[in-house]
PDB file of C-alpha atoms in Angstrom:
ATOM      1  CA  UNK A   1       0.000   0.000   0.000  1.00 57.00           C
ATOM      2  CA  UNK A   2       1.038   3.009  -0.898  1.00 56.00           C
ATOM      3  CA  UNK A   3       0.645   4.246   2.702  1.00 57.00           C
ATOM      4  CA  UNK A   4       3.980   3.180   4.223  1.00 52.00           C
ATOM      5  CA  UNK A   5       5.836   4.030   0.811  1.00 51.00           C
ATOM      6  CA  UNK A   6       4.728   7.654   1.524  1.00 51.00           C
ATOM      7  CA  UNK A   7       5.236   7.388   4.966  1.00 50.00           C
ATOM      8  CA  UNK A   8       8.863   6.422   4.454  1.00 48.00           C
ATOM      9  CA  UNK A   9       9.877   9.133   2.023  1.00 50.00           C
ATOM     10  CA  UNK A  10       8.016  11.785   4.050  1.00 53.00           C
ATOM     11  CA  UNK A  11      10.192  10.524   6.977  1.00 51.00           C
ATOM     12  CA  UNK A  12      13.306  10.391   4.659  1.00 53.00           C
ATOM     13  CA  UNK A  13      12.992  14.047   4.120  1.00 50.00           C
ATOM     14  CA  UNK A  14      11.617  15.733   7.453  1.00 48.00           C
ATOM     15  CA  UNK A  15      13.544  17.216  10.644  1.00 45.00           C
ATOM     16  CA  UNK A  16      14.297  20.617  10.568  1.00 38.00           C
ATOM     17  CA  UNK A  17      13.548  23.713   8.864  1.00 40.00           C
ATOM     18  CA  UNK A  18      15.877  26.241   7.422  1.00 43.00           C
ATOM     19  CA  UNK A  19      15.243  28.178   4.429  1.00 56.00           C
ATOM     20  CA  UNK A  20      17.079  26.468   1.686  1.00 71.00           C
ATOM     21  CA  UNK A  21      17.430  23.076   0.543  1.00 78.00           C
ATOM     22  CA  UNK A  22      20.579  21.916  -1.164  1.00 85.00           C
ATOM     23  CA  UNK A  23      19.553  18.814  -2.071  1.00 86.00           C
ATOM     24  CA  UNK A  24      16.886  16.515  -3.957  1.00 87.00           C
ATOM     25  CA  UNK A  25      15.229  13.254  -3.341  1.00 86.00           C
ATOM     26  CA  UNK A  26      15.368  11.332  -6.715  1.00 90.00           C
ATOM     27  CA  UNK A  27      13.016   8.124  -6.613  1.00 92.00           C
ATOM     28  CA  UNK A  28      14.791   5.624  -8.526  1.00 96.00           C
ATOM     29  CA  UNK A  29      12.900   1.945  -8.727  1.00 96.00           C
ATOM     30  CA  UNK A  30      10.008   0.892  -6.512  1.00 96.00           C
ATOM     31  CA  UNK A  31       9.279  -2.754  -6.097  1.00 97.00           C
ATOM     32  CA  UNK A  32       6.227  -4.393  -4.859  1.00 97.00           C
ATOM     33  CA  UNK A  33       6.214  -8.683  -3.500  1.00 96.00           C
ATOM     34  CA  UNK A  34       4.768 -10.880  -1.066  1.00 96.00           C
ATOM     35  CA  UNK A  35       0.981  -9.172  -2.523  1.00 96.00           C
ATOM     36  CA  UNK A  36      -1.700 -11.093  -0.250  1.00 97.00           C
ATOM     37  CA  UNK A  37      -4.545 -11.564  -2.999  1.00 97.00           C
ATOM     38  CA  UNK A  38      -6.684 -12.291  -0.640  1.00 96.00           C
ATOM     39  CA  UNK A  39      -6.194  -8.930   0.675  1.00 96.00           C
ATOM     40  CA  UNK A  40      -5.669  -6.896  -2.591  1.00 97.00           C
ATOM     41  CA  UNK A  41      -7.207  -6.962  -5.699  1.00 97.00           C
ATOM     42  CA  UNK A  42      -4.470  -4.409  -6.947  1.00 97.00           C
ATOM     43  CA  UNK A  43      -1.537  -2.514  -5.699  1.00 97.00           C
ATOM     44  CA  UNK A  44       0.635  -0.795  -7.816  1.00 97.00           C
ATOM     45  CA  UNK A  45       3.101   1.782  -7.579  1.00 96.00           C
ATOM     46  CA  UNK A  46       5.361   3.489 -10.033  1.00 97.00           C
ATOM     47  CA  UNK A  47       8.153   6.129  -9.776  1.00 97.00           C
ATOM     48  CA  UNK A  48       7.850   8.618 -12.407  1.00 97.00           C
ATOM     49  CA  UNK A  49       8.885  11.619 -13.822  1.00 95.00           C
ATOM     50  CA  UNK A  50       6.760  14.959 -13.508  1.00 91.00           C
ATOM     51  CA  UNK A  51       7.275  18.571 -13.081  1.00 83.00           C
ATOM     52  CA  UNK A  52      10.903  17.900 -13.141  1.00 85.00           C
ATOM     53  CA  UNK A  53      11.567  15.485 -10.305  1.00 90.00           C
ATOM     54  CA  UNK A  54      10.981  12.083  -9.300  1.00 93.00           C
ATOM     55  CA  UNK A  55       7.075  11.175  -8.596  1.00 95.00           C
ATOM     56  CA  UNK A  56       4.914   8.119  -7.475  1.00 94.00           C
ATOM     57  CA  UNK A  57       2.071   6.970  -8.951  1.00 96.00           C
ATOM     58  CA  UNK A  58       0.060   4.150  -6.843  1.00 95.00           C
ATOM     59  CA  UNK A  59      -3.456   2.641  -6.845  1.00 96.00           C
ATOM     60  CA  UNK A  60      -4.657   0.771  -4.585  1.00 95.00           C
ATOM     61  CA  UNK A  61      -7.939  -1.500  -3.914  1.00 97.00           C
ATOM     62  CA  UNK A  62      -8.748  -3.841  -1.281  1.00 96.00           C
ATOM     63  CA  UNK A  63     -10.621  -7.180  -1.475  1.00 97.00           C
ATOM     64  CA  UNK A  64     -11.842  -6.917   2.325  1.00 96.00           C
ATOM     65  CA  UNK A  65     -12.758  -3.916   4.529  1.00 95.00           C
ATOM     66  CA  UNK A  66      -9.170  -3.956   6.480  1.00 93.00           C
ATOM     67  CA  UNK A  67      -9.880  -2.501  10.754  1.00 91.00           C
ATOM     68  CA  UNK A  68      -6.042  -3.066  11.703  1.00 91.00           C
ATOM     69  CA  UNK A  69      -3.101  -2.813   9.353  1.00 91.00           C
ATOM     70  CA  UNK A  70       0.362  -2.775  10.846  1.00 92.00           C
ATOM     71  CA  UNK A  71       2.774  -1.412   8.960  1.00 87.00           C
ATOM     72  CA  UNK A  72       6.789  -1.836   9.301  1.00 90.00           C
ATOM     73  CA  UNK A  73       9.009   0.669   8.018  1.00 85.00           C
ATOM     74  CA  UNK A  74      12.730   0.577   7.297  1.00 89.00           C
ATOM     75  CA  UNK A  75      14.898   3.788   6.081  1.00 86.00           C
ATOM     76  CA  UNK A  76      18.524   2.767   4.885  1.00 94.00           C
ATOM     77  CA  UNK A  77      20.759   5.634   3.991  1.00 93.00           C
ATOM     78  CA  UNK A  78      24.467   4.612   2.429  1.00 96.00           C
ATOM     79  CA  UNK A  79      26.313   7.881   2.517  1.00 93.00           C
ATOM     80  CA  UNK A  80      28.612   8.763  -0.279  1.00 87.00           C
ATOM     81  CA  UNK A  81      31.367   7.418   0.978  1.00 90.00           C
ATOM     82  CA  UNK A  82      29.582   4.231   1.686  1.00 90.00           C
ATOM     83  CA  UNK A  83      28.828   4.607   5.160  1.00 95.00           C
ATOM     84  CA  UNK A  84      25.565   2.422   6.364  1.00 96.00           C
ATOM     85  CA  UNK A  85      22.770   4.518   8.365  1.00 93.00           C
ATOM     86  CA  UNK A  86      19.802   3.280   9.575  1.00 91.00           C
ATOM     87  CA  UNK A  87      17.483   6.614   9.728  1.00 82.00           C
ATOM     88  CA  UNK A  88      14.749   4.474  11.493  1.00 80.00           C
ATOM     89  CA  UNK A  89      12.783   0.669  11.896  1.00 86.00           C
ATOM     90  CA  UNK A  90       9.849   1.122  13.252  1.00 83.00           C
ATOM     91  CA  UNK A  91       6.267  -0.767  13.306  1.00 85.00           C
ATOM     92  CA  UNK A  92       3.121   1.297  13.893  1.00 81.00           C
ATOM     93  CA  UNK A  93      -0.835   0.684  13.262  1.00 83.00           C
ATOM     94  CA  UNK A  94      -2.082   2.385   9.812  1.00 80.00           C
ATOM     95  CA  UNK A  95      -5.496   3.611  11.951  1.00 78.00           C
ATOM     96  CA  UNK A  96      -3.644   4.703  15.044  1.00 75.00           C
ATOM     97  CA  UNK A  97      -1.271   6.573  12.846  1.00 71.00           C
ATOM     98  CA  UNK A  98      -4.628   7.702  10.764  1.00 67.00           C
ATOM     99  CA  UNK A  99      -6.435   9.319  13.677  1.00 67.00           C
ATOM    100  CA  UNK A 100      -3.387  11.357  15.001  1.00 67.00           C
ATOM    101  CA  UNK A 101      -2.164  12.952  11.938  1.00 58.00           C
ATOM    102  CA  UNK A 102      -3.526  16.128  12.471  1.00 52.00           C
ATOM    103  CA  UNK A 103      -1.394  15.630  16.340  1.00 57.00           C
ATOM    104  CA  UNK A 104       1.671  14.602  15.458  1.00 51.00           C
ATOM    105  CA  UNK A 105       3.836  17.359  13.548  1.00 51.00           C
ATOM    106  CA  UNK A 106       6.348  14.740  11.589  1.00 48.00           C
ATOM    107  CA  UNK A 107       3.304  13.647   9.790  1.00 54.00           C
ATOM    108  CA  UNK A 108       1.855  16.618   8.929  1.00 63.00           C
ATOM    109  CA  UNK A 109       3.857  16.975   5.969  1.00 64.00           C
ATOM    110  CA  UNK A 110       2.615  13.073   4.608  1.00 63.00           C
ATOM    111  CA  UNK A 111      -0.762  14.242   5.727  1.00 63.00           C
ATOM    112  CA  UNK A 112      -0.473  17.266   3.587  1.00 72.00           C
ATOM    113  CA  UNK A 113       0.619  15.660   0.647  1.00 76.00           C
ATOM    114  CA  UNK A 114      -1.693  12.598   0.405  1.00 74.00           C
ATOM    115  CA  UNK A 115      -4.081  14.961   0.220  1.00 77.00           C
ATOM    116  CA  UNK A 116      -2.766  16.898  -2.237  1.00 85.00           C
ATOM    117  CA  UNK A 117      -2.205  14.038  -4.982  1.00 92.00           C
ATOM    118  CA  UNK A 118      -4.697  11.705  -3.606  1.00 91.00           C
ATOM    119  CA  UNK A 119      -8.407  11.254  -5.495  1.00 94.00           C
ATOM    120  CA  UNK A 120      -9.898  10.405  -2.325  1.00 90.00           C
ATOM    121  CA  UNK A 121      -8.499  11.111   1.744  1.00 79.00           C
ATOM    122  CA  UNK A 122      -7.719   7.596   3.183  1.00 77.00           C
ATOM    123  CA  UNK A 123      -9.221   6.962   6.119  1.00 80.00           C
ATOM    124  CA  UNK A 124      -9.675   4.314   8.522  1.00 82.00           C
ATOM    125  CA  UNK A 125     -10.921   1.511   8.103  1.00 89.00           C
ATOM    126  CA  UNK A 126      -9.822   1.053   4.712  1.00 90.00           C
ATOM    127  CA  UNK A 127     -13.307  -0.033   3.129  1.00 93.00           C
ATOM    128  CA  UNK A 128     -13.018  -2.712   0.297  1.00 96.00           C
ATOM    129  CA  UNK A 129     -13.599  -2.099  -3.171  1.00 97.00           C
ATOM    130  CA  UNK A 130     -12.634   1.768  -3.436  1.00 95.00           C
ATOM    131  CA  UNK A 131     -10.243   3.017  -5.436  1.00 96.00           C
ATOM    132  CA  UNK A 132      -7.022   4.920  -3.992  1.00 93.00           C
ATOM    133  CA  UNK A 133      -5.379   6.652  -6.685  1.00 96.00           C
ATOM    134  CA  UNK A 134      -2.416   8.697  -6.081  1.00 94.00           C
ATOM    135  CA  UNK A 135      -0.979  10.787  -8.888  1.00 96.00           C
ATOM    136  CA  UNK A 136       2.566  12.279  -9.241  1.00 95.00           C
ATOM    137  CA  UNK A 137       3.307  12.870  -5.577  1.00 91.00           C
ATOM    138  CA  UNK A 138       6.232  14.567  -4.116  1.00 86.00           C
ATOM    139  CA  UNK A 139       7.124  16.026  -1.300  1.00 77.00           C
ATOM    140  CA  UNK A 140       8.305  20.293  -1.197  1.00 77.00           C
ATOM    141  CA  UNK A 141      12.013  20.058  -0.400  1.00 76.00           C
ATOM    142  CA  UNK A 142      11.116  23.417   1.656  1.00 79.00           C
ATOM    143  CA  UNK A 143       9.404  20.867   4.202  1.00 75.00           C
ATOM    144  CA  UNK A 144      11.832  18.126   4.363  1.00 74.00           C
ATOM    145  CA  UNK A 145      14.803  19.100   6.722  1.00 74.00           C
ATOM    146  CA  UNK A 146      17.112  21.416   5.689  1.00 79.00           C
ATOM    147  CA  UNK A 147      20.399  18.926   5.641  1.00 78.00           C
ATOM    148  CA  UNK A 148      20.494  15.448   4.260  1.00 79.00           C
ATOM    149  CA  UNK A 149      23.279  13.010   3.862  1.00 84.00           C
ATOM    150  CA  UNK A 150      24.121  12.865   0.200  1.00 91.00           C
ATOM    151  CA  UNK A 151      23.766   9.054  -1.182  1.00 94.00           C
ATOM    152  CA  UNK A 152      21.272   6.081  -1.801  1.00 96.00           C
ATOM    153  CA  UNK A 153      18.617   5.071   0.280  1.00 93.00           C
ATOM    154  CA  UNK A 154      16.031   2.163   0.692  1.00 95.00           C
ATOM    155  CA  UNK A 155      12.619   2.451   1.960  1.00 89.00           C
ATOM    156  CA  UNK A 156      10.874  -0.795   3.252  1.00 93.00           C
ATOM    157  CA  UNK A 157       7.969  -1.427   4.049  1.00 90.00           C
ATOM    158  CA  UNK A 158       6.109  -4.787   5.328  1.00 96.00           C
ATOM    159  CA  UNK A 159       2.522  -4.009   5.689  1.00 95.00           C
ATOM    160  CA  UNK A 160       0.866  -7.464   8.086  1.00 97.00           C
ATOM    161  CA  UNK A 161      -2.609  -8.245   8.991  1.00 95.00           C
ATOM    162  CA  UNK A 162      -2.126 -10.348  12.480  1.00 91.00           C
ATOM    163  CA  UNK A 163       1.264 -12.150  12.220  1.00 91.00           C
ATOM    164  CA  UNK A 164       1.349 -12.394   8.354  1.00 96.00           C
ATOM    165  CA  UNK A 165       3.210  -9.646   5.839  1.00 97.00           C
ATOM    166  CA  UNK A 166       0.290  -9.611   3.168  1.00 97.00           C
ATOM    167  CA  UNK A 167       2.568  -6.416   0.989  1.00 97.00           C
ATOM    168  CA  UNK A 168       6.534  -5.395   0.612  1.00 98.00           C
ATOM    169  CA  UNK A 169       7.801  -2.809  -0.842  1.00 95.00           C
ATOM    170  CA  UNK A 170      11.092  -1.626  -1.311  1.00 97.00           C
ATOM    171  CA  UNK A 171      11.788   1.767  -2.683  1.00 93.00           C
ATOM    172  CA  UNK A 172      15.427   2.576  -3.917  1.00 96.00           C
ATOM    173  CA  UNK A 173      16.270   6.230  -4.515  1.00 94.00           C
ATOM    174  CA  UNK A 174      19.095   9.182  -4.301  1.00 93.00           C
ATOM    175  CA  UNK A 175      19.751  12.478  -2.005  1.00 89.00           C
ATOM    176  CA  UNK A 176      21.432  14.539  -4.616  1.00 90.00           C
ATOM    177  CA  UNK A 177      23.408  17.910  -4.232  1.00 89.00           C
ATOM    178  CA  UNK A 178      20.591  20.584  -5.888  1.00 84.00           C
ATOM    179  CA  UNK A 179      20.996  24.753  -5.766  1.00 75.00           C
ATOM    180  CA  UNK A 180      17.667  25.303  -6.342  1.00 63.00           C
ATOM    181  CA  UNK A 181      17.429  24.253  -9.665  1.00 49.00           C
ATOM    182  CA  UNK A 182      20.794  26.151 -10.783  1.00 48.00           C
TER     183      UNK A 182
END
């Protein structure tokens, strides 16, 4: 689900807040396994290129009406000089997560962009048969923090209904040097 993916690169680019950004996150590949079909009748998500940067493109519908998803994200960082950091592994509940958006100021930005590129505002529980489309999403460098290690990164995520992973996806991308477009 496109959820976590969104999750992770809002994550990936949000802790501070200066005024000038001198990098770019470039999404490279995105990869999608393990797909429960009892769970989903589709789930597909694409990087792609609009407005001059790296995009995603997902859609999403569910075979059942889904009450408690638990989601596991991993962020992966190797620095230029090939230097391992893990940014964060963490498992949370899609609804919790859902109801606290407006609360929690990390999310705020995720929240804002969903939104934004979404056709409809996911909400909890995530009814079966509708349609989640999500078109050329980004995220405004001016939200993400203001410094980020230059280098690769991989975004995981394991989304599990009780003990079983029913979705992974992997997301493989770039922090690049950028000067505002210069």
């Amino acid at each position: 689900m496109y959820y976590g993916y969104s999750i992770l690169c809002f994550l990936v680019l949000k802790y501070a807040g200066a005024d000038v950004r001198n990098y770019k996150i470039m999404f490279d590949r995105v990869i999608v396994s393990s797909l429960d079909p009892e769970i989903f009748e589709k789930l597909d998500i694409q990087v792609v290129e609009a407005h001059n940067r790296s995009c995603i493109d997902a859609t999403q519908i569910l075979n059942k009406r889904v009450t408690k998803l638990m989601i596991r994200s991993v962020l992966d960082i190797w620095k230029s000089n090939s230097q391992h950091m893990r940014l964060f592994d963490m498992t949370y509940n899609w609804c919790d997560l859902v109801q606290q958006l407006n609360k929690n100021r990390l999310l705020k930005t995720y929240a804002v962009a969903v939104q934004k590129f979404a056709n409809i505002d996911p909400k909890c529980p995530l009814e079966a048969n509708v349609t989640l489309r999500v078109r050329n999403m980004y995220f405004d460098e001016q939200d993400l923090p203001s410094f980020m290690p230059l280098g690769r990164f991989r975004c995981l995520f394991e989304y599990s209904i009780g003990q079983k992973i029913r979705a992974r996806i992997n997301l493989n991308g770039r922090v690049i040097a950028w000067h505002n477009g210069k």
